[in-house]
Tab-separated table of C-alpha atoms in Angstrom:
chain	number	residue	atom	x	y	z
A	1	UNK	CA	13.084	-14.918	38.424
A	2	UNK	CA	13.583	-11.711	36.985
A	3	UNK	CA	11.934	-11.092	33.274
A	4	UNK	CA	13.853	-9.437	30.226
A	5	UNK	CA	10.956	-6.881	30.447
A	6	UNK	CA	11.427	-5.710	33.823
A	7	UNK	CA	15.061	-5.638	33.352
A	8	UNK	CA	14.434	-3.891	30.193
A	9	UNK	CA	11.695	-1.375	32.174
A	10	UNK	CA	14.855	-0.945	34.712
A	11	UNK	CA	17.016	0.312	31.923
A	12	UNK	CA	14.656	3.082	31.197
A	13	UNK	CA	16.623	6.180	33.326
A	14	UNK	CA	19.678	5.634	31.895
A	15	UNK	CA	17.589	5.185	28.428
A	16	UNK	CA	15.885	8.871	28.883
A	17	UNK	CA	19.593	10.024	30.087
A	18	UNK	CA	21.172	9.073	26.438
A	19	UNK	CA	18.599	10.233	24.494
A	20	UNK	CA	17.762	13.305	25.732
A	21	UNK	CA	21.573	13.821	25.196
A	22	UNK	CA	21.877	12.498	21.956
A	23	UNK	CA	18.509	14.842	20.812
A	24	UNK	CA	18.537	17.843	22.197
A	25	UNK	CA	21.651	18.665	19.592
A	26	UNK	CA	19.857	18.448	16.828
A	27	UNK	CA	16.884	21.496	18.248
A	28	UNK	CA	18.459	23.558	16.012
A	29	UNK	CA	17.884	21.116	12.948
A	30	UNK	CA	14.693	20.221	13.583
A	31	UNK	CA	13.391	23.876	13.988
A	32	UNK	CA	14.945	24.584	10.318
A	33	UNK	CA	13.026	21.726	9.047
A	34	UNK	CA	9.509	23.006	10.532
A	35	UNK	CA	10.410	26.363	9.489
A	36	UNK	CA	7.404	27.735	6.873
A	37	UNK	CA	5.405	24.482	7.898
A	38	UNK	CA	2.558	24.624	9.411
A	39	UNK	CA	1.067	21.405	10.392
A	40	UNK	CA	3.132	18.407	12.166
A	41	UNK	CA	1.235	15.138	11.073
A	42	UNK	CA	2.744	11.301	12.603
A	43	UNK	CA	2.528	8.139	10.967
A	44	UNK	CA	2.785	5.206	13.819
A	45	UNK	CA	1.053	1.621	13.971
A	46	UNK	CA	0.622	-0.311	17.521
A	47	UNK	CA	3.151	1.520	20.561
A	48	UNK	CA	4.944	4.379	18.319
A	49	UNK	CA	0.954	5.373	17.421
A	50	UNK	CA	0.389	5.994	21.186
A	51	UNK	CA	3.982	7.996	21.003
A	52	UNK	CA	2.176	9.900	18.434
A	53	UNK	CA	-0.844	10.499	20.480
A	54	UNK	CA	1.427	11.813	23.300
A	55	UNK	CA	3.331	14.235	20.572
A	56	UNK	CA	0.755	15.706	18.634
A	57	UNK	CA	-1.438	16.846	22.169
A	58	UNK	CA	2.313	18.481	23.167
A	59	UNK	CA	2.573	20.162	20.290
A	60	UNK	CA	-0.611	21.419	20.172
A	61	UNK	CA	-0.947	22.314	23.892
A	62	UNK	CA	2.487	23.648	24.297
A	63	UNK	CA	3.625	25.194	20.945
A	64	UNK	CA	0.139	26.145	18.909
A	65	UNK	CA	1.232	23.679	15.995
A	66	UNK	CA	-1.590	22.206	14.723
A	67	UNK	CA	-1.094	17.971	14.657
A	68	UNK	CA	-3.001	15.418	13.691
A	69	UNK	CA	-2.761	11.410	12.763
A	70	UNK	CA	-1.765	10.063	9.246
A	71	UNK	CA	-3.892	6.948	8.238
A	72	UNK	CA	-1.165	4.776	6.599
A	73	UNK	CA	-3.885	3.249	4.485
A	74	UNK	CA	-4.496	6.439	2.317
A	75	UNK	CA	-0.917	5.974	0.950
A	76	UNK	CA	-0.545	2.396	0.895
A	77	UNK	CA	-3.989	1.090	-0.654
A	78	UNK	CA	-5.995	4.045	-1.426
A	79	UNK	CA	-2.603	5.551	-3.162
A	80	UNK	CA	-4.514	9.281	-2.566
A	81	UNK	CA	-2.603	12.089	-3.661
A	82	UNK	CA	-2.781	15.310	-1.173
A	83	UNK	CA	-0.984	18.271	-0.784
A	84	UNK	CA	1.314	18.300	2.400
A	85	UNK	CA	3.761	21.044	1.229
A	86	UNK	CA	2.560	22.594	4.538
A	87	UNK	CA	3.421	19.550	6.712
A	88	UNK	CA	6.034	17.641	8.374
A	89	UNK	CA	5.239	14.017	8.766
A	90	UNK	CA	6.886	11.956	11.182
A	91	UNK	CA	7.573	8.583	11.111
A	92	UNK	CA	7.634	6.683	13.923
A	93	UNK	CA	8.778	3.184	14.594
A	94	UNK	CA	11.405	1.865	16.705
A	95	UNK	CA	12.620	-0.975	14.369
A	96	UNK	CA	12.503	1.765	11.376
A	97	UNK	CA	11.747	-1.370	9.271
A	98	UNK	CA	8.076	-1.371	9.403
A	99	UNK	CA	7.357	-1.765	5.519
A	100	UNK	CA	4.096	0.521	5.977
A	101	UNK	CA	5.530	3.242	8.096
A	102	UNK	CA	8.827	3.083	5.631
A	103	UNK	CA	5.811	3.035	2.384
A	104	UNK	CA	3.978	6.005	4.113
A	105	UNK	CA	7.031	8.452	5.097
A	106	UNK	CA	8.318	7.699	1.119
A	107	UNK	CA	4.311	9.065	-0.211
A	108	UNK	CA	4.762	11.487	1.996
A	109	UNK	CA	7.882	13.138	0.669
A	110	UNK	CA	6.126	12.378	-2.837
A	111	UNK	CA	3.391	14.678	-2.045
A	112	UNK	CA	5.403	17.825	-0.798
A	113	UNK	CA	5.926	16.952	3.187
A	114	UNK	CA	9.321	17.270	4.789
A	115	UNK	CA	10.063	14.349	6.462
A	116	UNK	CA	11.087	13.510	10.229
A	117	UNK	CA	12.082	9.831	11.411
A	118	UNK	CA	11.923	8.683	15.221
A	119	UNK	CA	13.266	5.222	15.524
A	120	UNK	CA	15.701	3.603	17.223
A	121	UNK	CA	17.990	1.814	15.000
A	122	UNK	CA	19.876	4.458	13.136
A	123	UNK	CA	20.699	2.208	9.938
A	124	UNK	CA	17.365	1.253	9.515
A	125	UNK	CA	15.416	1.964	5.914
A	126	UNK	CA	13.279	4.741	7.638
A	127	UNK	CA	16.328	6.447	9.441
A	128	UNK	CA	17.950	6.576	6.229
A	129	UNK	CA	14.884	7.829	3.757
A	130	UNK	CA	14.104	10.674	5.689
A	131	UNK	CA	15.133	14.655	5.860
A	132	UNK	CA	15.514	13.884	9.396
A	133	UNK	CA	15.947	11.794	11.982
A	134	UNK	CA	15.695	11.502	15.746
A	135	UNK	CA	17.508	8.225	16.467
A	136	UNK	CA	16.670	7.124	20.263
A	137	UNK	CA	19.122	5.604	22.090
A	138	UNK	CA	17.100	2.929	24.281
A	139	UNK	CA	19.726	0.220	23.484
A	140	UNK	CA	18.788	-2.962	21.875
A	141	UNK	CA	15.556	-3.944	23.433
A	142	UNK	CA	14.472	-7.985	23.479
A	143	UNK	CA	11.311	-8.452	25.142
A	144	UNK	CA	8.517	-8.402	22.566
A	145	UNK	CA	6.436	-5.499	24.723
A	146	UNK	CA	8.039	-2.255	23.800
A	147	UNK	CA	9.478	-0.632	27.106
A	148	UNK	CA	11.998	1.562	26.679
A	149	UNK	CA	11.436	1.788	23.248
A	150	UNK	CA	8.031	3.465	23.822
A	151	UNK	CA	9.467	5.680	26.865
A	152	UNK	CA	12.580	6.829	24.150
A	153	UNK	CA	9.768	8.013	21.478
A	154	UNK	CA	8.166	10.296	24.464
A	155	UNK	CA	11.478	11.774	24.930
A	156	UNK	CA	11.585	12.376	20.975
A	157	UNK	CA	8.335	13.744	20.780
A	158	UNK	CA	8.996	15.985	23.791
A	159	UNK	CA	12.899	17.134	22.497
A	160	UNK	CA	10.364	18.016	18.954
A	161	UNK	CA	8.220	19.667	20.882
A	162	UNK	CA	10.837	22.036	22.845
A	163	UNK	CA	12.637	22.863	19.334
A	164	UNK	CA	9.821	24.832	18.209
A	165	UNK	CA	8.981	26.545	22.107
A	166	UNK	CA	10.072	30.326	22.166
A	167	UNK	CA	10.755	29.282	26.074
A	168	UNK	CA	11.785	25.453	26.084
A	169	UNK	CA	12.853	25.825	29.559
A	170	UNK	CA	10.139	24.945	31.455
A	171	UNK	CA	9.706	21.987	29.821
A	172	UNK	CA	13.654	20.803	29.834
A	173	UNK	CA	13.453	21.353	33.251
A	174	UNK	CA	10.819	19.062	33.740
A	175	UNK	CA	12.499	16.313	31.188
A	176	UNK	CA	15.602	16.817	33.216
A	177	UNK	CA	13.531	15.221	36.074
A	178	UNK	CA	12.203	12.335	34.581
A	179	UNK	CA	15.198	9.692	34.584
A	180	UNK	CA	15.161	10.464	38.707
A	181	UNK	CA	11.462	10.349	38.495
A	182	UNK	CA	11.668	6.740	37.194
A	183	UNK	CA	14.027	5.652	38.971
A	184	UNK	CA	11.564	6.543	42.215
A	185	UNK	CA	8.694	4.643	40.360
A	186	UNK	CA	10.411	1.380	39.847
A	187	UNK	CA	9.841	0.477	43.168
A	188	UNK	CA	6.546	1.939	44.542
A	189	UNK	CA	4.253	-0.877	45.157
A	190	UNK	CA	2.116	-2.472	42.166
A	191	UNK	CA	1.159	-6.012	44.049
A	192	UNK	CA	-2.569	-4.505	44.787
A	193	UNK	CA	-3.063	-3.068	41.635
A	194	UNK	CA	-2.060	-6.353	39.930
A	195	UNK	CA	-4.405	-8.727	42.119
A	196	UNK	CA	-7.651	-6.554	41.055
A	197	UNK	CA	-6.879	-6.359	37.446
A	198	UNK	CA	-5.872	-10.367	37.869
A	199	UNK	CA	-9.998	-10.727	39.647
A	200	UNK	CA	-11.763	-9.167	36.985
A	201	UNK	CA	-13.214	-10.405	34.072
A	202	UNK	CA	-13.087	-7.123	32.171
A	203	UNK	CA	-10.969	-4.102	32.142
A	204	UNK	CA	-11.435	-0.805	30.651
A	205	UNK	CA	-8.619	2.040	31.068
A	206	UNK	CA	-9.457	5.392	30.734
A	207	UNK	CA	-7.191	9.103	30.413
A	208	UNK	CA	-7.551	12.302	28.594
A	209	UNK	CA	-5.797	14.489	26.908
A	210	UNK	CA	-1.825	14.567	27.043
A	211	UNK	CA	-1.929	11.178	29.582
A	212	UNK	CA	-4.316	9.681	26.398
A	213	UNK	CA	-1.300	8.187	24.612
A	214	UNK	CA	0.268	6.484	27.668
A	215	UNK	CA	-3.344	5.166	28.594
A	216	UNK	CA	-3.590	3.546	25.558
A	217	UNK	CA	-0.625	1.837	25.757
A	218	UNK	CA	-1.365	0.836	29.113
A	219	UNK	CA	-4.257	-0.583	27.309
A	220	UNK	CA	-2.521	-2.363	24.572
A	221	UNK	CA	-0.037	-3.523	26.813
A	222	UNK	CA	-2.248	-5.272	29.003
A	223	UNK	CA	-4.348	-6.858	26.068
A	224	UNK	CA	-1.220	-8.494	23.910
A	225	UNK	CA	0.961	-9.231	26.897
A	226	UNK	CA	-1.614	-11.157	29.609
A	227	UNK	CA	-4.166	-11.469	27.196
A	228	UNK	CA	-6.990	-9.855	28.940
A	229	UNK	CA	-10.036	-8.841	27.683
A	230	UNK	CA	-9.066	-4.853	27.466
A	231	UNK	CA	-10.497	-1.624	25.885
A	232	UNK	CA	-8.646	1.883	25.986
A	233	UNK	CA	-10.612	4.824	25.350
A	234	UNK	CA	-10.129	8.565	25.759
A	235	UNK	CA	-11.988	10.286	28.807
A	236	UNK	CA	-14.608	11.874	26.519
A	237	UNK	CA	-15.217	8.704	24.672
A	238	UNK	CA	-15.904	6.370	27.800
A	239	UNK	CA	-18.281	9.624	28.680
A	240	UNK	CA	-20.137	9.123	24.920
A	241	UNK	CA	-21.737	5.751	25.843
A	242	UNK	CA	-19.955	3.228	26.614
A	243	UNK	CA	-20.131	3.808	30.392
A	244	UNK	CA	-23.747	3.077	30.282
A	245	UNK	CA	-22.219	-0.625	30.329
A	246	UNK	CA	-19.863	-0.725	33.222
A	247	UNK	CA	-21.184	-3.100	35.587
A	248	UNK	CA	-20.392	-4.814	39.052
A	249	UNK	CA	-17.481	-7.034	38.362
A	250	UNK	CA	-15.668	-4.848	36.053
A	251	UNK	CA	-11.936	-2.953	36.771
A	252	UNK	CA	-11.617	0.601	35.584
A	253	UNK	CA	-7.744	1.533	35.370
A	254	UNK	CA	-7.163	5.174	35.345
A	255	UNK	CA	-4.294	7.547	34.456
A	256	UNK	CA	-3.741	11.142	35.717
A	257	UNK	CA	-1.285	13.820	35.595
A	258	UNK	CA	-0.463	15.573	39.138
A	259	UNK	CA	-2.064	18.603	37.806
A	260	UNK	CA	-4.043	20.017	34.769
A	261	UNK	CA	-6.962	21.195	33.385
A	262	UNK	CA	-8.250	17.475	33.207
A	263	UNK	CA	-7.449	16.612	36.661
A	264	UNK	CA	-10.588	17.318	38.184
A	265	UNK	CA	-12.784	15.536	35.438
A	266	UNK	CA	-11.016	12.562	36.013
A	267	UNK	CA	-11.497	12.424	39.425
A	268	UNK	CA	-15.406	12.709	38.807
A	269	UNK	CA	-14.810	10.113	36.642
A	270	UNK	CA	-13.551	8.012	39.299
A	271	UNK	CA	-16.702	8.556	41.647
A	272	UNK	CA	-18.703	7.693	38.564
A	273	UNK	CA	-17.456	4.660	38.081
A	274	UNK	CA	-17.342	3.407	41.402
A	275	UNK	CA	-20.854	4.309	41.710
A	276	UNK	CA	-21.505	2.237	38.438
A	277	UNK	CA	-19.945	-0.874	40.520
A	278	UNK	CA	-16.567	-0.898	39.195
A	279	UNK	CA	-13.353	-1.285	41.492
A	280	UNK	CA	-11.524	1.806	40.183
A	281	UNK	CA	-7.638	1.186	40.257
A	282	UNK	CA	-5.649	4.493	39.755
A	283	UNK	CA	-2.397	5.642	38.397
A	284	UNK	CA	-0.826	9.312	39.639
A	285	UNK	CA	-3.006	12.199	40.061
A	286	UNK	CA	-3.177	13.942	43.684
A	287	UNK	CA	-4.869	13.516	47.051
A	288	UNK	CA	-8.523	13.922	45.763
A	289	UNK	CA	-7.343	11.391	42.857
A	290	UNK	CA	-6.228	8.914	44.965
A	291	UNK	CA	-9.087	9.285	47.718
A	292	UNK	CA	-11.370	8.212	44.660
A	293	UNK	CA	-9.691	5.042	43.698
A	294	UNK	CA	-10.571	1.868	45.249
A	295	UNK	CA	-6.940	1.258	44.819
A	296	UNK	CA	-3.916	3.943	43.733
A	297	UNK	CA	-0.674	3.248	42.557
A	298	UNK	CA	1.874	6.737	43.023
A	299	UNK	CA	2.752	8.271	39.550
A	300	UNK	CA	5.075	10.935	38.443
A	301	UNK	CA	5.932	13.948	40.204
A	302	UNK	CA	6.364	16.062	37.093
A	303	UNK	CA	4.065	18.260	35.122
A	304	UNK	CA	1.123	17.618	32.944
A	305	UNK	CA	3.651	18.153	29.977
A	306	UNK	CA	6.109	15.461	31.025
A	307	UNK	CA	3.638	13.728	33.291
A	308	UNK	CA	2.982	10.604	30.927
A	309	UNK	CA	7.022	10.020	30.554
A	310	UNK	CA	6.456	9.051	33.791
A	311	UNK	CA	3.193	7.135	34.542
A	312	UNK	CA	4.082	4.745	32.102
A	313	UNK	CA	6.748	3.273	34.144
A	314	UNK	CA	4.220	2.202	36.465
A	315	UNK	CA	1.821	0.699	33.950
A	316	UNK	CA	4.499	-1.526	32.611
A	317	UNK	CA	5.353	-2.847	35.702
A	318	UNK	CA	1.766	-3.739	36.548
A	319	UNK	CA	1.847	-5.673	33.402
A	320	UNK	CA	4.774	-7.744	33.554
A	321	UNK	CA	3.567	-8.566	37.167
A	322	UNK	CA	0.118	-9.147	36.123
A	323	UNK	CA	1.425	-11.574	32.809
A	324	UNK	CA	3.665	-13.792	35.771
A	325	UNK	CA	1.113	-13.820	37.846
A	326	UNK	CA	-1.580	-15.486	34.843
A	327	UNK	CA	1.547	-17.831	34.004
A	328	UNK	CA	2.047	-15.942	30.849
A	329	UNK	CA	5.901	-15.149	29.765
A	330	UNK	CA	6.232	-11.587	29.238
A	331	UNK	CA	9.026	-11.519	27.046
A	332	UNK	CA	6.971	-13.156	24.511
A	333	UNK	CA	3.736	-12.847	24.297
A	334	UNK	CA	1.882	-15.291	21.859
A	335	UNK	CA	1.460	-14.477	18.652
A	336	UNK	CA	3.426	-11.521	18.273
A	337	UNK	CA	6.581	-10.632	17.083
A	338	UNK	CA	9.540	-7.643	17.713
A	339	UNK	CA	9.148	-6.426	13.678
A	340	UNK	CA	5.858	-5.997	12.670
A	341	UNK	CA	4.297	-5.959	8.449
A	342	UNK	CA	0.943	-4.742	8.447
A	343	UNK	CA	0.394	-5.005	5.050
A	344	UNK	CA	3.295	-7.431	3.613
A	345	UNK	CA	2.049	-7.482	0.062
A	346	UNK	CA	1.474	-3.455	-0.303
C-alpha cells in the first residue's frame, strides 16, 4: 500500500515546476534587498538547517557572498546584541511558525539585518514579519518527514542564489532540468540499497561540500523516520577521526555529484572504507563512483550546483522503503510532530 510520503516524494516535479515559477519573479526583489550587504547568514532548525547548508555553499561557490549559520540560541537565550547591518538573514522553515526561527528573524531585524523568509505557508508569522519572502509552493504536505518541503527550500536557496549571479544562466538551465530529472529518479531501483542499510547495525553517511546539506538530511531522515542508529558527517569530518572506528559490520551511505572538485575524494573515500570493512552503498557520482560502491543507486544527471536537488529524491525513497520494510509507518514517525517548538518557553 502506497505511503503519504512516497506519494508526497511523487509530487515533487510538479512541486519544483510551481516554485521555480512562483520565485524566479521576485530576482529582481531579492537582488535590491542584498544590495550594499555583504554577508547572507540562515537561521534553520532540523530539515530547513540542511536547506541552509545547501544555500550558503551555493552562494559562496557560485556568487562570492560570504554565508555562514546563525545559532538561534544567541538571540533567544543568550539575548547577544551584534551588528548585522551588513547581513541578510534568512529564515527558513516550512511551517513559518517555528516560535525560534520566528524569535530569531525578529532579533535579527533588531540588530540592523534585512530580513528574507523561505517557508511555505505564505500567512504564516514568519512570512509576514519579514522584508521578504520566498513562499514555496510544495502544496500542503502531511507526512511528518519533510519531502517536498525540503526539495522546495533547495529551489529557494538556488532562485537566491541566481538573483545575485552576473550570469544566472547556467544555473537556470540546470534548475530547468531538475523536475525531469526527478521524475527519472522516482523509479530507478532502491530495493538493494534498502536491504544493506536494513542488515546493518550501524550507519554512517558521508558527502562534502555542496551535496553536504542533502547528506545530512539523508542522515536525519533515516534516524527519525526508521529509527536507526545514524550519524551524518561532512567528508572532512569522517576524515578527522572518526573513521578510525568503522568496522566490519558497519554501512557507509555516500552522496556524490556527477562532477566536481570533490568527486574524486569521495571516491577514495569509498575504497577507504571498504578497505576498513564497511559495505559502502552509494548515491550518484560517475563510473569510477559507482565501481567503488559495494552497492550504487543512479543519482542526478545535473551539475554539482543543482546536483543535490536531485540526489535527494533518491535518499527519500530509500527511506520510506527502508521504514516499511522495519514495520515502521512513515508518515509518522514516533515521537515527532509536523510543527516543531524548540524552545516553547523562550
Amino acid at each position: 500500500m502506497s505511503t503519504q510520503m512516497a506519494r508526497e516524494i511523487a509530487e515533487q516535479p510538479d512541486a519544483v515546476r510551481r516554485t521555480l515559477a512562483a520565485l524566479r519573479p521576485q530576482r529582481d526583489a531579492v537582488r535590491s534587498l542584498l544590495r550594499g550587504r555583504r554577508r547572507v547568514l540562515f537561521a534553520a532548525r532540523g530539515s530547513s538547517d540542511n536547506a541552509a547548508i545547501y544555500g550558503r555553499y551555493l552562494l559562496e561557490t557560485q556568487a562570492g557572498v560570504a554565508g555562514g549559520l546563525v545559532s538561534p540560541s544567541v538571540a533567544t537565550h543568550y539575548r547577544s546584541r551584534l551588528d548585522l547591518s551588513d547581513c541578510v538573514v534568512v529564515s527558513v522553515s516550512q511551517s513559518g511558525a517555528t516560535e525560534e526561527i520566528v524569535a530569531t528573524q525578529e532579533w535579527a531585524r533588531s540588530c540592523g539585518a534585512a530580513t528574507l523568509a523561505v517557508t511555505n505557508v505564505a500567512d504564516s508569522p514568519l512570512a509576514g514579519a519579514a522584508d521578504l519572502s520566498l513562499v514555496t509552493q510544495a502544496g500542503a504536505e502531511v507526512a511528518v518527514p519533510a519531502t517536498k518541503t525540503y526539495l522546495t527550500q533547495l529551489v529557494a536557496m538556488a532562485v537566491l542564489t541566481a538573483s545575485v549571479l552576473e550570469d544566472p544562466g547556467p544555473l537556470d538551465a540546470a534548475l530547468d532540468r531538475v523536475p525531469g530529472e526527478i521524475e527519472r529518479l522516482l523509479d530507478v531501483p532502491v530495493d538493494e540499497a534498502v536491504a544493506a542499510l536494513r542488515d546493518t547495525a550501524y550507519t554512517v553517511v558521508s558527502g562534502r561540500g555542496l551535496m553536504m546539506g542533502t547528506a545530512l538530511e539523508t542522515a536525519l531522515k533515516l534516524e527519525e523516520t526508521c529509527q536507526r542508529p545514524v550519524r551524518g558527517y561532512s567528508y572532512a569530518d569522517l576524515r578527522h577521526g572518526p573513521i578510525a572506528v568503522v568496522t566490519q559490520g558497519m554501512t557507509a551511505l555516500l552522496l556524490a555529484a556527477p562532477d566536481g572538485p570533490l568527486l574524486e575524494p569521495l571516491v577514495d573515500l569509498a575504497d577507504d572504507l571498504a578497505s576498513r570493512g564497511a559495505r559502502v552503498v552509494g548515491i550518484g557520482g560517475d563510473a569510477a563512483f559507482a565501481r567503488a560502491c559495494a552497492v550504487h543507486v543512479a543519482g542526478p544527471d545535473l551539475t554539482e550546483a543543482a546536483a543535490p536537488l536531485g540526489a535527494i529524491v533518491p535518499g527519500q525513497r530509500i527511506v520510506e522503503g527502508l521504514a516499511r520494510d522495519l514495520g515502521l509507518d512513515p508518515d509518522r514517525p514516533q515521537g515527532l510532530a509536523k510543527v516543531t517548538s524548540t524552545d516553547p518557553h523562550s
